[in-house]
PDB file of C-alpha atoms in Angstrom:
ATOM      1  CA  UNK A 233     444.347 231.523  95.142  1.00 46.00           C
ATOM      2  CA  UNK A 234     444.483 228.059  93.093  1.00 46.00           C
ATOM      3  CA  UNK A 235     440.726 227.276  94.364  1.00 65.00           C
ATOM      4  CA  UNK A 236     439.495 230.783  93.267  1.00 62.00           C
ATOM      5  CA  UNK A 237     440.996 230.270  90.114  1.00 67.00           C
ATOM      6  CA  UNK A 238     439.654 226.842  89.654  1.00 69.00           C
ATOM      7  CA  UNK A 239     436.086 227.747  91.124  1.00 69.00           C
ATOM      8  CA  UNK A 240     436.313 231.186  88.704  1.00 70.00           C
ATOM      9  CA  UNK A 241     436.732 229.311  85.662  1.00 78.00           C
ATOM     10  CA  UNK A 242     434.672 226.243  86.085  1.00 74.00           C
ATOM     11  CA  UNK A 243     431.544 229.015  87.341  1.00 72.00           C
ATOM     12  CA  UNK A 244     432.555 230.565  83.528  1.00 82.00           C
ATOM     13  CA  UNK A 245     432.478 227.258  81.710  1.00 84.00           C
ATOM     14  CA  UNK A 246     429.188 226.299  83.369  1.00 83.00           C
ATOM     15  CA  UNK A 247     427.390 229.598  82.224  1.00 85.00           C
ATOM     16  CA  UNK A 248     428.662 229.022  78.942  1.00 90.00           C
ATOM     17  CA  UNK A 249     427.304 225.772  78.562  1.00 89.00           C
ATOM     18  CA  UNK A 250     423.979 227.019  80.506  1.00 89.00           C
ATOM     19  CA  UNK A 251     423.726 230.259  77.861  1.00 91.00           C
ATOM     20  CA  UNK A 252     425.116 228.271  75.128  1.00 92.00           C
ATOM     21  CA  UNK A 253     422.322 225.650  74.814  1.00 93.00           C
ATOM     22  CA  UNK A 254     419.618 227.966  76.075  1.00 92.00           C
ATOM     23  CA  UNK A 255     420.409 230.069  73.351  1.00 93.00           C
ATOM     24  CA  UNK A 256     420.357 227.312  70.935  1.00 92.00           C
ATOM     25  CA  UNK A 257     417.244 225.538  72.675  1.00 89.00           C
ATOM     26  CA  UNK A 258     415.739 222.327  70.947  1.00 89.00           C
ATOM     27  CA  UNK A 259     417.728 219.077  71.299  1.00 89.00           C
ATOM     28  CA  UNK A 260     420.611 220.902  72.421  1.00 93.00           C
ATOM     29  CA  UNK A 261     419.165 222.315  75.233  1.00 94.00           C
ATOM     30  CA  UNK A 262     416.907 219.241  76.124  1.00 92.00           C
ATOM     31  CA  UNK A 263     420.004 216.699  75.819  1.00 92.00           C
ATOM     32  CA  UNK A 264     421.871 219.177  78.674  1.00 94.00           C
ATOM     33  CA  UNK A 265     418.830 219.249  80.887  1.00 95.00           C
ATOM     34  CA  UNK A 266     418.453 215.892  80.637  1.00 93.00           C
ATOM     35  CA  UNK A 267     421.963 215.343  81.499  1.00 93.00           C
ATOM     36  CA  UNK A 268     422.058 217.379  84.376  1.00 94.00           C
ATOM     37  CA  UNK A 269     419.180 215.831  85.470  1.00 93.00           C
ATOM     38  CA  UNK A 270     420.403 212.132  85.679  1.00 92.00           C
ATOM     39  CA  UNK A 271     423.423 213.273  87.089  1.00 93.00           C
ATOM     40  CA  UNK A 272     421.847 215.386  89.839  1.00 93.00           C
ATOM     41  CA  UNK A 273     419.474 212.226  90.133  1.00 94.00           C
ATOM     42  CA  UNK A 274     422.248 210.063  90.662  1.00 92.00           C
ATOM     43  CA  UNK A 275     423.925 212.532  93.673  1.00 92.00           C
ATOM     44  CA  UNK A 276     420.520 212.578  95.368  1.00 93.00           C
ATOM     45  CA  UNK A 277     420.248 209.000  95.494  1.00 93.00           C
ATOM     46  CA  UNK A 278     423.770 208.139  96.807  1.00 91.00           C
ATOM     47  CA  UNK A 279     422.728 210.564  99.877  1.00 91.00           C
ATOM     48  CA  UNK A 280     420.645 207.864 100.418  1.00 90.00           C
ATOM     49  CA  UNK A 281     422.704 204.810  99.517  1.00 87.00           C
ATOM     50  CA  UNK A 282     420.790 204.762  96.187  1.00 87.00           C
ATOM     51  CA  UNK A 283     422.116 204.878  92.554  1.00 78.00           C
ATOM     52  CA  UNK A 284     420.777 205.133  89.406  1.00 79.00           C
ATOM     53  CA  UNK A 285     422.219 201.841  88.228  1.00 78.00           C
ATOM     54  CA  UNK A 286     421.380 199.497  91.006  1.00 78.00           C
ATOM     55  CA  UNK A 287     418.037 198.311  92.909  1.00 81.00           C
ATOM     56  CA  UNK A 288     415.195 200.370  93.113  1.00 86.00           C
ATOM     57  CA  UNK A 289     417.077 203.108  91.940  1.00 87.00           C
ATOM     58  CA  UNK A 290     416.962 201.678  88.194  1.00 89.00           C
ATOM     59  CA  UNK A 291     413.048 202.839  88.227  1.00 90.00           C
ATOM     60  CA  UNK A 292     414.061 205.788  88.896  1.00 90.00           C
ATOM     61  CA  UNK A 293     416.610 205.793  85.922  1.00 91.00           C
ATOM     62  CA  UNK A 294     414.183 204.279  83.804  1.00 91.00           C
ATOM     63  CA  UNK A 295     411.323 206.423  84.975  1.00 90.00           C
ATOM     64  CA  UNK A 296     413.388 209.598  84.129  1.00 91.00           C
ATOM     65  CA  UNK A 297     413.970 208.490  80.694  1.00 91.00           C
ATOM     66  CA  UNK A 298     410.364 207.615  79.737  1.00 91.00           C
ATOM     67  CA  UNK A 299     409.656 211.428  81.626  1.00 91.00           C
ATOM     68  CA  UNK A 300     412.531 213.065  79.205  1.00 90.00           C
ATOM     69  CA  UNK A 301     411.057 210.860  76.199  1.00 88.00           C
ATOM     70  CA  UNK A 302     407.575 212.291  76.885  1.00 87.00           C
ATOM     71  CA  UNK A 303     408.833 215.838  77.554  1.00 88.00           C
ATOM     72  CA  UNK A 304     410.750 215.991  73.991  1.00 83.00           C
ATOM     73  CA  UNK A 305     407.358 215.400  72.778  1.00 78.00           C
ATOM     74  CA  UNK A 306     405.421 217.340  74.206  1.00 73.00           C
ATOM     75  CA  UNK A 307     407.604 220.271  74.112  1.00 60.00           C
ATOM     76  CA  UNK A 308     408.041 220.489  70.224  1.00 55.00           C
ATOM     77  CA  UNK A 309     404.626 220.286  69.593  1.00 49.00           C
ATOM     78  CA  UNK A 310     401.709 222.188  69.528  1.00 50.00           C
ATOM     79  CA  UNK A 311     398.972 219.533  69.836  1.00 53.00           C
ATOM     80  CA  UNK A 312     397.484 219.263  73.667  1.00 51.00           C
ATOM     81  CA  UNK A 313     397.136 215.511  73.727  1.00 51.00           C
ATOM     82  CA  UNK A 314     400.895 215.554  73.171  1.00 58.00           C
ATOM     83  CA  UNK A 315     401.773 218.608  75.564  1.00 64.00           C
ATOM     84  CA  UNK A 316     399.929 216.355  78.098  1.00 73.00           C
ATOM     85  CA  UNK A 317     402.096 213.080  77.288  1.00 79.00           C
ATOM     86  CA  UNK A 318     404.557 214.101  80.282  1.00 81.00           C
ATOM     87  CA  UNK A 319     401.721 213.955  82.945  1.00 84.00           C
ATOM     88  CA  UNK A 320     400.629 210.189  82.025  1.00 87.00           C
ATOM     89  CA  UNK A 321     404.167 209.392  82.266  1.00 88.00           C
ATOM     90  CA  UNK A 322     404.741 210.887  85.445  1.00 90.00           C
ATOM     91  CA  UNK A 323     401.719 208.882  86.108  1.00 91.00           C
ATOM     92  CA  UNK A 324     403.104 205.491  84.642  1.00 91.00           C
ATOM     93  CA  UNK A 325     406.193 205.911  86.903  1.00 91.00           C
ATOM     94  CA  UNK A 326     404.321 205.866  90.051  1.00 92.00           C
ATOM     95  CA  UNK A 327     402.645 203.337  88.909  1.00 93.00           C
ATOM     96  CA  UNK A 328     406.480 200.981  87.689  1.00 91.00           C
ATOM     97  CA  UNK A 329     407.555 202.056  91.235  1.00 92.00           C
ATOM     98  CA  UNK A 330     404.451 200.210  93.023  1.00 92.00           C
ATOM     99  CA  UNK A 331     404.437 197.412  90.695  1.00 92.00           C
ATOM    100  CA  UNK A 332     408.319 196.664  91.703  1.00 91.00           C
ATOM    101  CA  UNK A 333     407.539 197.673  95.369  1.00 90.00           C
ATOM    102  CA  UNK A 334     404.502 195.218  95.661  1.00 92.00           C
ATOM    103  CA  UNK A 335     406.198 191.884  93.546  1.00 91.00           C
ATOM    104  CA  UNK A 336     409.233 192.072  95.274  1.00 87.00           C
ATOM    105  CA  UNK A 337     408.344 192.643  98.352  1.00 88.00           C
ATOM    106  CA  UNK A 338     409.658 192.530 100.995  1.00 87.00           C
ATOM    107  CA  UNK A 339     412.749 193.477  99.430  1.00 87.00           C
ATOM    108  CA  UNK A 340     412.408 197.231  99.337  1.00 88.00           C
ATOM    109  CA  UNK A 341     411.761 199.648 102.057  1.00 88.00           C
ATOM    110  CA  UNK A 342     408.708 201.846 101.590  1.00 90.00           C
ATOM    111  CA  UNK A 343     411.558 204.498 102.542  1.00 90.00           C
ATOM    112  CA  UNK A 344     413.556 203.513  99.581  1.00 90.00           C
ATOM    113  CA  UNK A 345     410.299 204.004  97.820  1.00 92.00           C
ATOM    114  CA  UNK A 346     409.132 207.076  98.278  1.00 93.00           C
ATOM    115  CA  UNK A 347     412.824 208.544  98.283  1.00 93.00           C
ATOM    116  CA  UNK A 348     413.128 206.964  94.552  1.00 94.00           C
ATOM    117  CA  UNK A 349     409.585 208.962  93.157  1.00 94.00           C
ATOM    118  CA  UNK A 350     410.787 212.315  95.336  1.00 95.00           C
ATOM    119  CA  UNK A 351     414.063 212.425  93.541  1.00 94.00           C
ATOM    120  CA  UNK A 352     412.752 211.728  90.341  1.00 94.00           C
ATOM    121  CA  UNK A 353     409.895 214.137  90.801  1.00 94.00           C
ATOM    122  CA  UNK A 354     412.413 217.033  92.620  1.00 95.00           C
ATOM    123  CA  UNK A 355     415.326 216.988  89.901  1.00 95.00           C
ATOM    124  CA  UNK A 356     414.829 215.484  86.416  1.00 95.00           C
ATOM    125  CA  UNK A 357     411.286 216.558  86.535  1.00 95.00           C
ATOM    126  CA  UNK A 358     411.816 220.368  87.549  1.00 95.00           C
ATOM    127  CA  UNK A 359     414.647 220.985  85.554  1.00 96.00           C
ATOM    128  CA  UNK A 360     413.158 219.540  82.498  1.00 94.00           C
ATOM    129  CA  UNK A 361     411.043 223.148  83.077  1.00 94.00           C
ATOM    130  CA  UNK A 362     414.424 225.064  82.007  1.00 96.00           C
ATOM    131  CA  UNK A 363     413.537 222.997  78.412  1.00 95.00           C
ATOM    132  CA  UNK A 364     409.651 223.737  78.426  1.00 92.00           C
ATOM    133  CA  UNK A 365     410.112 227.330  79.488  1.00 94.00           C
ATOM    134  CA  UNK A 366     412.180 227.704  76.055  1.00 93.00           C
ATOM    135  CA  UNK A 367     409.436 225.866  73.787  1.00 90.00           C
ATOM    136  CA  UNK A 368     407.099 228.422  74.812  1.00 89.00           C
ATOM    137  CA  UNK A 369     405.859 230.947  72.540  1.00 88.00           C
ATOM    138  CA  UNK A 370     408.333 233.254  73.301  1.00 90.00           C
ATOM    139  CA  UNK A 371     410.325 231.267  75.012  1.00 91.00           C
ATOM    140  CA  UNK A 372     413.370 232.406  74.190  1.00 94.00           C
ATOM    141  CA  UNK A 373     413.397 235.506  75.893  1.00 93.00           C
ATOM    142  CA  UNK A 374     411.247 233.937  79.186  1.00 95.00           C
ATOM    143  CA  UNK A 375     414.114 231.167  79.435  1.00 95.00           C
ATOM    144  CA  UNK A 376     416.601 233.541  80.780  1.00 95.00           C
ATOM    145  CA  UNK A 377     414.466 234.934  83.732  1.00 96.00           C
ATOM    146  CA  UNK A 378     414.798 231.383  85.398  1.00 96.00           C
ATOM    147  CA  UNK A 379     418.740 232.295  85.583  1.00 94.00           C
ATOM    148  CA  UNK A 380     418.193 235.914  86.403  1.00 93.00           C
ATOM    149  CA  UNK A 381     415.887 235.453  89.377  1.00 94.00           C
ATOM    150  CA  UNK A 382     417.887 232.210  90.547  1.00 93.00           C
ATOM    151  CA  UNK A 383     421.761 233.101  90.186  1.00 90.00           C
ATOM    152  CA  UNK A 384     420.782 236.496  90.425  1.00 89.00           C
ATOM    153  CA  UNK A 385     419.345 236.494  93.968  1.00 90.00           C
ATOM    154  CA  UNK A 386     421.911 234.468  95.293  1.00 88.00           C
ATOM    155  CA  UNK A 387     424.241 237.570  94.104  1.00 89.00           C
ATOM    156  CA  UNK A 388     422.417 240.404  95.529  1.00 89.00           C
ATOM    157  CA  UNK A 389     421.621 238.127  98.749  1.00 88.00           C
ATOM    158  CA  UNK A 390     425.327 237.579  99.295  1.00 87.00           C
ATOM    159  CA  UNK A 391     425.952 240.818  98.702  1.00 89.00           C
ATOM    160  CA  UNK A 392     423.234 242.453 100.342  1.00 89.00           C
ATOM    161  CA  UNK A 393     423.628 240.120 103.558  1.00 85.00           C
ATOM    162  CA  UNK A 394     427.306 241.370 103.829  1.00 86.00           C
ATOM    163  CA  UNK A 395     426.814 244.902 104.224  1.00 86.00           C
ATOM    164  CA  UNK A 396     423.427 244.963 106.046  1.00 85.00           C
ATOM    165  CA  UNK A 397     422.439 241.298 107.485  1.00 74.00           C
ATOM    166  CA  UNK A 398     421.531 241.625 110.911  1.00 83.00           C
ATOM    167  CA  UNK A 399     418.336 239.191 111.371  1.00 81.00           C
ATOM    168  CA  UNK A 400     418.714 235.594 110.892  1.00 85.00           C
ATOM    169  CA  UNK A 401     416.521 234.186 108.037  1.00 84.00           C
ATOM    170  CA  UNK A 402     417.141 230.325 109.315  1.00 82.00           C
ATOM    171  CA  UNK A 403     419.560 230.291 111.989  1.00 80.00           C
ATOM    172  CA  UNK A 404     419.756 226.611 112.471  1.00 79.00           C
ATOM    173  CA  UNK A 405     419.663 225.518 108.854  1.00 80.00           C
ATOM    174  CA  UNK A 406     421.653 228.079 107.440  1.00 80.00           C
ATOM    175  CA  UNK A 407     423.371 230.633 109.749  1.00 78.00           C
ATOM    176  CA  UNK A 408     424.945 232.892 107.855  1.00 82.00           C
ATOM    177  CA  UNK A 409     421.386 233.911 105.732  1.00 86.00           C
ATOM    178  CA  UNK A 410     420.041 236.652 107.312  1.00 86.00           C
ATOM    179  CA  UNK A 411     416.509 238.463 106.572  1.00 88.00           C
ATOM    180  CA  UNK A 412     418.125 241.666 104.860  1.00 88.00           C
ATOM    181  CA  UNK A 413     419.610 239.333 102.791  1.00 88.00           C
ATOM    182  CA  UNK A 414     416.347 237.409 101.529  1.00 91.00           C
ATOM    183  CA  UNK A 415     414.763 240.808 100.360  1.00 92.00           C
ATOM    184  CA  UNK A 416     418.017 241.707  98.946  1.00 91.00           C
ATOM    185  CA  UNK A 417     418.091 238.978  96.856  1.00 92.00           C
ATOM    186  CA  UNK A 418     414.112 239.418  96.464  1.00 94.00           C
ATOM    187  CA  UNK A 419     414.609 243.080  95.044  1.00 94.00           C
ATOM    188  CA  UNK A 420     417.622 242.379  93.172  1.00 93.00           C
ATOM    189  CA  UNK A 421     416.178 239.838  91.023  1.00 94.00           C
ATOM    190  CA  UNK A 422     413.211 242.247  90.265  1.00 95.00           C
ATOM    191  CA  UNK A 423     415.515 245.463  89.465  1.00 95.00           C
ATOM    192  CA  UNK A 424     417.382 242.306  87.151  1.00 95.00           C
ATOM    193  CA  UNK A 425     413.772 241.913  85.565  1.00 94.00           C
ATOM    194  CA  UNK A 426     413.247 245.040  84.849  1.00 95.00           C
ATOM    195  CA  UNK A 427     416.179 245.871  83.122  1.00 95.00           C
ATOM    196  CA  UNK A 428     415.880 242.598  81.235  1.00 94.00           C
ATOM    197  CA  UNK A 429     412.537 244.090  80.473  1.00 93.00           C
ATOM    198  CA  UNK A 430     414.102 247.323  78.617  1.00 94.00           C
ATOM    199  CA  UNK A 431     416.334 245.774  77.135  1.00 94.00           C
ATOM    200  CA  UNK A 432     414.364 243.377  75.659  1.00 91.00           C
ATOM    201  CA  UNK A 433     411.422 245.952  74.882  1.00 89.00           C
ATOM    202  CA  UNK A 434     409.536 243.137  77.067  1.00 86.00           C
ATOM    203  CA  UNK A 435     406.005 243.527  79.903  1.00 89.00           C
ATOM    204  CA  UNK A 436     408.255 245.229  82.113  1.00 92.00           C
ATOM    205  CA  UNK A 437     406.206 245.292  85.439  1.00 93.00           C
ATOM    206  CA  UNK A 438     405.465 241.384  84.271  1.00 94.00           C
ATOM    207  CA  UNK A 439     409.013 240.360  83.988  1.00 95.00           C
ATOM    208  CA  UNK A 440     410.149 242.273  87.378  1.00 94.00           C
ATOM    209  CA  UNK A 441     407.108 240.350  89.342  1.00 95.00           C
ATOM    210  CA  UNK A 442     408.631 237.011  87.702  1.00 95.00           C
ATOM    211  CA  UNK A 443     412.148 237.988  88.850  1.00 95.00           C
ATOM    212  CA  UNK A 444     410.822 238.996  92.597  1.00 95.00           C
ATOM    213  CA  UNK A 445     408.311 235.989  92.737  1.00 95.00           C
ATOM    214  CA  UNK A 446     411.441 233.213  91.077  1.00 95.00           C
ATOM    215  CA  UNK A 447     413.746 234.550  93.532  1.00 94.00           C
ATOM    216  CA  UNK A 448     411.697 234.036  96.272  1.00 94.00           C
ATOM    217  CA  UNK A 449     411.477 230.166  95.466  1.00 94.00           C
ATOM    218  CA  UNK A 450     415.046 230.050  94.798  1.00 93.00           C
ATOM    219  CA  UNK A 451     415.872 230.975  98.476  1.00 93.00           C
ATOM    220  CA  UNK A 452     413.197 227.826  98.945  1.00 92.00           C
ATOM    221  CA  UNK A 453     415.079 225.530  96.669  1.00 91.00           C
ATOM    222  CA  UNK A 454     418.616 226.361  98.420  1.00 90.00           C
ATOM    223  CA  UNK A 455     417.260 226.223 101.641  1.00 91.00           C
ATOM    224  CA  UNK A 456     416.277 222.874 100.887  1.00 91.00           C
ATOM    225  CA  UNK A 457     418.775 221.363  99.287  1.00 89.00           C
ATOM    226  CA  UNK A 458     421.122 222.575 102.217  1.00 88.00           C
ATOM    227  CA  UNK A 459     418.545 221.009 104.822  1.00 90.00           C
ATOM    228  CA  UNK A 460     419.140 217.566 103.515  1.00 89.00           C
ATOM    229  CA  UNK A 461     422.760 218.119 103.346  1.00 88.00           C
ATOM    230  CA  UNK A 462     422.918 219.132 107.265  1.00 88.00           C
ATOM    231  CA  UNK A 463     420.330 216.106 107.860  1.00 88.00           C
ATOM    232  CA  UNK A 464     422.597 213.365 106.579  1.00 89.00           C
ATOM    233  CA  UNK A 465     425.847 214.971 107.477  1.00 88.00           C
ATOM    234  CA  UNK A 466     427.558 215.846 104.103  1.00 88.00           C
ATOM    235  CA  UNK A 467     429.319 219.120 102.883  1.00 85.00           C
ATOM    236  CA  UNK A 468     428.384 218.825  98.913  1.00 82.00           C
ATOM    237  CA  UNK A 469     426.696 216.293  96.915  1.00 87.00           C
ATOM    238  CA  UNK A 470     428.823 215.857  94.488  1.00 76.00           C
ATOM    239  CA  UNK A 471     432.745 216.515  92.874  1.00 79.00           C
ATOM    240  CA  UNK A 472     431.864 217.253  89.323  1.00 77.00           C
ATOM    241  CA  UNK A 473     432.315 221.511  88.909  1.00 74.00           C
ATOM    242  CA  UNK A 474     435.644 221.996  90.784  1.00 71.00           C
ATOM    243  CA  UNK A 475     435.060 224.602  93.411  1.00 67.00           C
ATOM    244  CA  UNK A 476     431.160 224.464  93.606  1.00 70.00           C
ATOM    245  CA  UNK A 477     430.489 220.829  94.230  1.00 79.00           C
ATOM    246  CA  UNK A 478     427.913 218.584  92.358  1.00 85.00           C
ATOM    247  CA  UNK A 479     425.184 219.787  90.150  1.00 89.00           C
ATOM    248  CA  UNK A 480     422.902 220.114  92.594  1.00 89.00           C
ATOM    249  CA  UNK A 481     425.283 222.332  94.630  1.00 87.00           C
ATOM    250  CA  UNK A 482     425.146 224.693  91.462  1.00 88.00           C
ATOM    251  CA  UNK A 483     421.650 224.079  90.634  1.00 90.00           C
ATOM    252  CA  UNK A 484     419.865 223.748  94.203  1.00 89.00           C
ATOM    253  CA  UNK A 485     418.131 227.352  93.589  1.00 91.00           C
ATOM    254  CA  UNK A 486     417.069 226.884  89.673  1.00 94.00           C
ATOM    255  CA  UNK A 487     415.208 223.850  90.528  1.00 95.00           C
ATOM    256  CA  UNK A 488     412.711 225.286  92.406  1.00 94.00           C
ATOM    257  CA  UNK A 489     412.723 228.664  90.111  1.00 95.00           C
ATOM    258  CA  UNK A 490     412.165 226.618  86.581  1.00 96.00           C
ATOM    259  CA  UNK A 491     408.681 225.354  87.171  1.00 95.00           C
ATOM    260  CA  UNK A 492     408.058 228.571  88.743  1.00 94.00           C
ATOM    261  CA  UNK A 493     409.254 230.703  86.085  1.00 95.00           C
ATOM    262  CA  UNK A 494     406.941 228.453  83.417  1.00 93.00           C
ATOM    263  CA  UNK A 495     403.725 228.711  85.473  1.00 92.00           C
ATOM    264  CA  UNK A 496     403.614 232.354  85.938  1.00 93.00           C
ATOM    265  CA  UNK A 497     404.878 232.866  82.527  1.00 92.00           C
ATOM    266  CA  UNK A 498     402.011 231.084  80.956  1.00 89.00           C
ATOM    267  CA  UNK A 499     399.456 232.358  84.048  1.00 89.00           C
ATOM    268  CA  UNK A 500     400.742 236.382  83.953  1.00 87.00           C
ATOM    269  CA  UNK A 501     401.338 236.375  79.836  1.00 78.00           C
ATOM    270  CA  UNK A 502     398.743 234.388  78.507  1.00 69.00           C
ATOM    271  CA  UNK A 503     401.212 232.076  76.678  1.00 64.00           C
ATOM    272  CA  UNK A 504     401.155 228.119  75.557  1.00 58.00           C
TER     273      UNK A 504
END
């Protein structure tokens, strides 16, 4: 009962802090994403015996910062050479990571290598999509669909699995998914997006094909997430929300559903 309690009230606190600063968006919002980001950052890389703060690891601290620097930028402003000041730097960080790799070699292992880029590239740089998503003309009300189709499916998948899950969806990876509970989750996120969409006074059939499409990669981004947790042998990756595990426990799904949300947001609705 003590672990319910304590997973119930840290799940409350997170959403709090999640609606809290997307509601607020600017600084606020970008200072939590990036925060979430090193931290996740820092849990992938000690799967790994990485860190953020030691070896080869440090680009990828360093790397994330110049991304998050660039990002700030080009998310308040409405100039295009600035809006495209986040792709040189992904750019430039590739670039650091060789430069170490090649003078001090052969001190790093081209493992070590491409594991530091991945991470960077898999959390800080998706997430920072949560903050872009909100500087978007309308962003406001687009932010909350990466949340709907993400949390939401894994809601109407658990549920939906429960009561009618007969066909596994990835028996070795993840046994307990089923099929049923995939379109579940699928379906639920739409029926989410549509009554976000009245609500709202929104592009209903728009906002229910973002929900369906988001929650589809969700299922993608969990799937993966728990793939490299059965690969090396762990149960979560980290210790920091009491009851859920790390942030990447919490945020496995929206990772995958941010950049997702933002393309087909600026693809489906015209938007910049």
């Amino acid at each position: 009962m003590t672990s319910f309690f304590q997973r119930l009230t840290s799940g409350i606190l997170l959403v709090l802090a999640v609606f809290g600063t997307c509601w607020a968006g600017g600084l606020w919002l970008g200072f939590f994403v990036a925060v979430i980001g090193y931290i996740g950052l820092d849990e992938f890389y000690k799967v790994f015996d990485l860190g953020i703060t030691k070896g080869l690891g440090r680009v990828g601290f360093w790397g994330t910062l110049l991304w998050t620097f660039s990002v700030f930028l080009s998310g308040e402003s409405g100039e295009l050479a600035k809006r495209e000041l986040k792709w040189l730097a992904l750019l430039l960080i590739f670039m650091l990571l060789m430069a170490v790799y090649v003078f001090a070699f052969p001190k790093y292992d081209t493992k070590e290598v491409m594991t530091v880029f991945f991470g960077v590239v898999y959390i800080p740089v998706m997430l920072s999509f949560i903050y872009l998503t909100r500087m978007l003309q309308g962003g406001f009300y687009l932010v909350w669909l990466i949340f709907l189709s993400s949390w939401g499916c894994d809601t109407f998948a658990y549920c939906t699995g429960m009561l009618l899950g007969r066909h596994k969806l990835a028996p070795v990876l993840s046994p307990k998914k089923s099929v049923e509970g995939a379109i579940g989750g699928i379906a639920g996120a739409a029926l989410l997006g549509v009554l976000y969409g009245v609500l709202t006074k929104g592009n209903i059939p728009i906002y229910a094909l973002i929900c369906a499409v988001g929650a589809a990669a969700s299922q993608v981004g969990d799937l993966a997430a728990s793939a490299v947790k059965r690969q090396h042998n762990i149960k979560d990756y980290g210790h920091l929300i009491p009851g859920h595990g790390g942030i990447l426990d919490r945020f496995d799904s929206v990772i995958v559903t941010a950049p997702m949300i933002y393309i087909l947001a600026v693809l489906l609705m015209d938007i910049r």
